[in-house]
Amino acid sequence: MTSTACRSTREFGPVGGAAHPRLARAVAPIDLDAATDAVRALLVALGQDVDSEHLLDTPRRVAAAYAELLTPEPFVLTTFPNDDRYDELVLVRDVPFRSLCEHHLLPFHGVAHIGYLPEQRIVGLSKLARVVEHYARGLQVQERLTQQIANCLQHNLHAKGVAVVLEAEHLCMSLRGVRVAGAKTTTSALLGLHRDHPATRAEFFALTGLRR
């Protein structure tokens, strides 16, 4: 079972000897052979001919694909001293992500908008996208994913405020059930000044192009 907690250790990097958090989540080992057998059994139960030339290698490919989607990659969240005391919003918009709905094992995908108000340190911009990818790997619901990203950034940056918005299409809605293709679900997590200060919150939503 995948851990949902924000766990980090410190690695000393080349930037002024600063300690950078290394993000990693504990996950159970994946048995690819057992997963391959299970996919094959599922295909048989669904009436598919697993001896067909087209399906012979499908169980292995499906098992490998799910293993990739369920395995978060550890990485170092590189930060830098905020020497110039920058105290305005830092915003990265339209970060693509994809994850797996834990209720139907179907993908949901969309974009993330991430903003924070720096305090003593700033983060490498690419690392914001890395945080999204890190928590998107696994069985998820969009609400939890949004909170995990925001809590992780607040925990490691000690920012004055953190704001995260996810917009996503869920294939469990567009491909089955009500079949509403193109419908988007929006979730948000606001911490610090982004939650408590209306003007700060309004600035974030205005710059993301979202109405709130």
Short mmCIF file of C-alpha atoms in Angstrom, two decimals:
data_model
loop_
_atom_site.label_atom_id
_atom_site.label_comp_id
_atom_site.label_asym_id
_atom_site.label_seq_id
_atom_site.Cartn_x
_atom_site.Cartn_y
_atom_site.Cartn_z
CA MET A 1 0.00 0.00 0.00
CA THR A 2 1.32 3.42 -0.94
CA SER A 3 2.07 5.86 1.86
CA THR A 4 0.33 9.20 1.51
CA ALA A 5 2.51 11.07 4.00
CA CYS A 6 5.04 13.68 2.96
CA ARG A 7 8.33 12.06 3.95
CA SER A 8 11.67 13.71 3.37
CA THR A 9 15.28 13.39 4.40
CA ARG A 10 18.03 15.98 3.98
CA GLU A 11 20.88 15.82 1.48
CA PHE A 12 23.67 18.37 1.50
CA GLY A 13 23.99 19.88 -1.96
CA PRO A 14 26.43 22.19 -3.72
CA VAL A 15 24.34 25.34 -3.19
CA GLY A 16 26.08 27.00 -0.28
CA GLY A 17 26.23 23.70 1.56
CA ALA A 18 22.46 23.84 2.08
CA ALA A 19 20.55 20.72 3.00
CA HIS A 20 17.94 19.84 0.37
CA PRO A 21 14.99 17.54 1.20
CA ARG A 22 14.88 14.24 -0.66
CA LEU A 23 11.28 13.21 -1.19
CA ALA A 24 10.45 9.52 -1.14
CA ARG A 25 7.30 7.53 -0.41
CA ALA A 26 7.32 4.01 0.95
CA VAL A 27 5.55 1.61 -1.40
CA ALA A 28 5.08 -2.15 -1.30
CA PRO A 29 7.22 -4.08 -3.81
CA ILE A 30 5.50 -4.98 -7.08
CA ASP A 31 5.48 -8.62 -8.18
CA LEU A 32 5.46 -8.29 -11.97
CA ASP A 33 5.09 -12.03 -12.56
CA ALA A 34 2.04 -12.24 -10.29
CA ALA A 35 0.60 -9.08 -11.86
CA THR A 36 1.09 -10.54 -15.34
CA ASP A 37 -0.74 -13.72 -14.32
CA ALA A 38 -3.54 -11.67 -12.80
CA VAL A 39 -4.00 -9.60 -15.98
CA ARG A 40 -4.09 -12.78 -18.02
CA ALA A 41 -6.75 -14.25 -15.71
CA LEU A 42 -8.78 -11.03 -15.93
CA LEU A 43 -8.71 -11.13 -19.73
CA VAL A 44 -9.87 -14.75 -19.70
CA ALA A 45 -12.68 -13.86 -17.26
CA LEU A 46 -13.71 -11.06 -19.62
CA GLY A 47 -14.03 -13.51 -22.49
CA GLN A 48 -10.85 -12.57 -24.35
CA ASP A 49 -8.66 -15.01 -26.25
CA VAL A 50 -5.30 -14.66 -24.50
CA ASP A 51 -3.76 -17.16 -26.93
CA SER A 52 -4.40 -14.78 -29.81
CA GLU A 53 -1.20 -13.44 -31.37
CA HIS A 54 -2.42 -9.92 -30.59
CA LEU A 55 -2.91 -10.63 -26.87
CA LEU A 56 -0.01 -12.96 -26.12
CA ASP A 57 2.18 -10.24 -24.64
CA THR A 58 -0.63 -7.97 -23.41
CA PRO A 59 -0.61 -9.23 -19.79
CA ARG A 60 3.10 -8.41 -19.41
CA ARG A 61 2.69 -5.00 -21.03
CA VAL A 62 -0.30 -4.11 -18.85
CA ALA A 63 1.52 -5.21 -15.68
CA ALA A 64 4.57 -3.12 -16.62
CA ALA A 65 2.39 -0.09 -17.41
CA TYR A 66 0.61 -0.24 -14.05
CA ALA A 67 3.91 -0.74 -12.24
CA GLU A 68 5.19 2.48 -13.79
CA LEU A 69 2.02 4.42 -12.94
CA LEU A 70 2.07 3.19 -9.33
CA THR A 71 5.74 3.77 -8.53
CA PRO A 72 6.72 7.28 -7.36
CA GLU A 73 10.30 8.25 -8.15
CA PRO A 74 12.30 9.80 -5.29
CA PHE A 75 13.95 13.14 -6.04
CA VAL A 76 15.77 16.00 -4.34
CA LEU A 77 13.68 19.13 -3.81
CA THR A 78 16.43 21.64 -4.55
CA THR A 79 15.98 24.99 -2.79
CA PHE A 80 18.03 28.19 -2.75
CA PRO A 81 18.46 31.04 -0.25
CA ASN A 82 16.04 33.88 -0.86
CA ASP A 83 18.91 36.40 -0.71
CA ASP A 84 16.95 39.20 -2.40
CA ARG A 85 14.02 38.71 -0.01
CA TYR A 86 11.57 38.23 -2.87
CA ASP A 87 8.12 38.25 -1.27
CA GLU A 88 5.71 38.23 -4.20
CA LEU A 89 3.82 35.30 -5.66
CA VAL A 90 5.73 32.59 -7.54
CA LEU A 91 3.32 30.80 -9.88
CA VAL A 92 3.71 27.90 -12.29
CA ARG A 93 0.64 27.27 -14.45
CA ASP A 94 -0.60 24.38 -16.57
CA VAL A 95 1.69 21.62 -15.28
CA PRO A 96 0.42 18.44 -17.02
CA PHE A 97 -0.23 15.40 -14.84
CA ARG A 98 -1.90 12.04 -15.02
CA SER A 99 -2.89 9.61 -12.28
CA LEU A 100 -5.06 6.54 -11.64
CA CYS A 101 -8.50 6.68 -10.05
CA GLU A 102 -8.46 4.31 -7.09
CA HIS A 103 -12.14 3.44 -7.61
CA HIS A 104 -12.04 2.23 -11.23
CA LEU A 105 -8.31 1.96 -12.09
CA LEU A 106 -8.92 4.36 -14.97
CA PRO A 107 -6.74 7.42 -15.59
CA PHE A 108 -7.57 10.99 -14.81
CA HIS A 109 -5.45 13.72 -16.33
CA GLY A 110 -5.23 17.47 -16.49
CA VAL A 111 -3.13 20.41 -15.34
CA ALA A 112 -1.91 21.77 -12.02
CA HIS A 113 -1.46 25.42 -11.06
CA ILE A 114 0.95 25.94 -8.16
CA GLY A 115 1.81 29.15 -6.35
CA TYR A 116 3.70 30.05 -3.20
CA LEU A 117 4.88 33.11 -1.31
CA PRO A 118 8.56 32.64 -0.40
CA GLU A 119 10.00 33.16 3.03
CA GLN A 120 13.68 32.27 3.59
CA ARG A 121 14.12 29.94 0.63
CA ILE A 122 12.92 29.56 -2.95
CA VAL A 123 12.57 26.30 -4.85
CA GLY A 124 13.87 25.31 -8.29
CA LEU A 125 10.86 25.80 -10.58
CA SER A 126 11.13 22.38 -12.22
CA LYS A 127 10.81 20.82 -8.78
CA LEU A 128 7.23 22.07 -8.50
CA ALA A 129 6.35 19.87 -11.47
CA ARG A 130 8.34 17.05 -9.85
CA VAL A 131 6.21 17.26 -6.71
CA VAL A 132 3.05 16.95 -8.81
CA GLU A 133 4.44 13.93 -10.66
CA HIS A 134 5.66 12.34 -7.42
CA TYR A 135 2.23 12.32 -5.79
CA ALA A 136 0.33 11.56 -8.99
CA ARG A 137 2.10 8.19 -9.20
CA GLY A 138 -0.24 5.79 -7.41
CA LEU A 139 -3.92 5.08 -6.86
CA GLN A 140 -5.44 8.48 -6.14
CA VAL A 141 -8.46 10.68 -5.78
CA GLN A 142 -8.08 14.24 -7.01
CA GLU A 143 -8.98 15.77 -3.66
CA ARG A 144 -6.21 13.92 -1.80
CA LEU A 145 -3.66 14.59 -4.55
CA THR A 146 -4.32 18.33 -4.33
CA GLN A 147 -3.82 18.35 -0.56
CA GLN A 148 -0.67 16.23 -0.72
CA ILE A 149 1.03 18.60 -3.14
CA ALA A 150 0.16 21.67 -1.06
CA ASN A 151 1.11 20.09 2.28
CA CYS A 152 4.42 18.82 0.91
CA LEU A 153 5.43 22.26 -0.36
CA GLN A 154 4.38 23.98 2.86
CA HIS A 155 6.23 21.40 4.96
CA ASN A 156 9.48 21.72 3.04
CA LEU A 157 9.50 25.40 2.05
CA HIS A 158 7.95 26.95 5.17
CA ALA A 159 6.37 29.42 2.76
CA LYS A 160 4.11 32.30 3.81
CA GLY A 161 1.42 30.75 1.66
CA VAL A 162 0.85 27.87 -0.75
CA ALA A 163 -1.95 27.50 -3.31
CA VAL A 164 -2.61 24.48 -5.52
CA VAL A 165 -5.41 24.00 -8.06
CA LEU A 166 -5.91 20.85 -10.14
CA GLU A 167 -8.18 20.70 -13.20
CA ALA A 168 -8.71 17.19 -14.54
CA GLU A 169 -10.85 14.99 -16.76
CA HIS A 170 -11.71 11.60 -15.27
CA LEU A 171 -12.07 8.73 -17.72
CA CYS A 172 -14.34 6.94 -15.24
CA MET A 173 -16.82 9.75 -16.06
CA SER A 174 -16.12 10.19 -19.77
CA LEU A 175 -15.77 6.55 -20.87
CA ARG A 176 -18.34 4.84 -18.64
CA GLY A 177 -21.34 5.63 -16.47
CA VAL A 178 -22.74 9.03 -17.46
CA ARG A 179 -20.16 9.35 -20.29
CA VAL A 180 -19.72 13.12 -20.05
CA ALA A 181 -16.66 13.58 -22.24
CA GLY A 182 -14.77 16.80 -21.61
CA ALA A 183 -16.19 17.48 -18.13
CA LYS A 184 -13.51 18.93 -15.83
CA THR A 185 -13.20 18.59 -12.07
CA THR A 186 -11.47 21.42 -10.19
CA THR A 187 -10.00 21.06 -6.70
CA SER A 188 -7.99 23.51 -4.63
CA ALA A 189 -5.84 23.56 -1.50
CA LEU A 190 -4.95 26.91 0.08
CA LEU A 191 -2.54 27.28 3.00
CA GLY A 192 -1.18 30.22 4.97
CA LEU A 193 -1.81 33.66 3.49
CA HIS A 194 -3.50 32.14 0.46
CA ARG A 195 -6.20 30.84 2.77
CA ASP A 196 -6.36 33.69 5.30
CA HIS A 197 -5.80 36.82 3.16
CA PRO A 198 -8.53 37.54 0.56
CA ALA A 199 -6.34 39.80 -1.61
CA THR A 200 -3.55 37.21 -1.77
CA ARG A 201 -6.04 34.50 -2.64
CA ALA A 202 -7.66 36.69 -5.31
CA GLU A 203 -4.27 37.44 -6.91
CA PHE A 204 -3.53 33.73 -7.27
CA PHE A 205 -6.86 32.97 -8.93
CA ALA A 206 -6.62 36.01 -11.18
CA LEU A 207 -3.17 35.01 -12.46
CA THR A 208 -4.24 31.41 -13.05
CA GLY A 209 -7.22 32.66 -15.05
CA LEU A 210 -9.60 30.89 -12.70
CA ARG A 211 -12.65 32.46 -11.14
CA ARG A 212 -13.12 32.24 -7.40
#
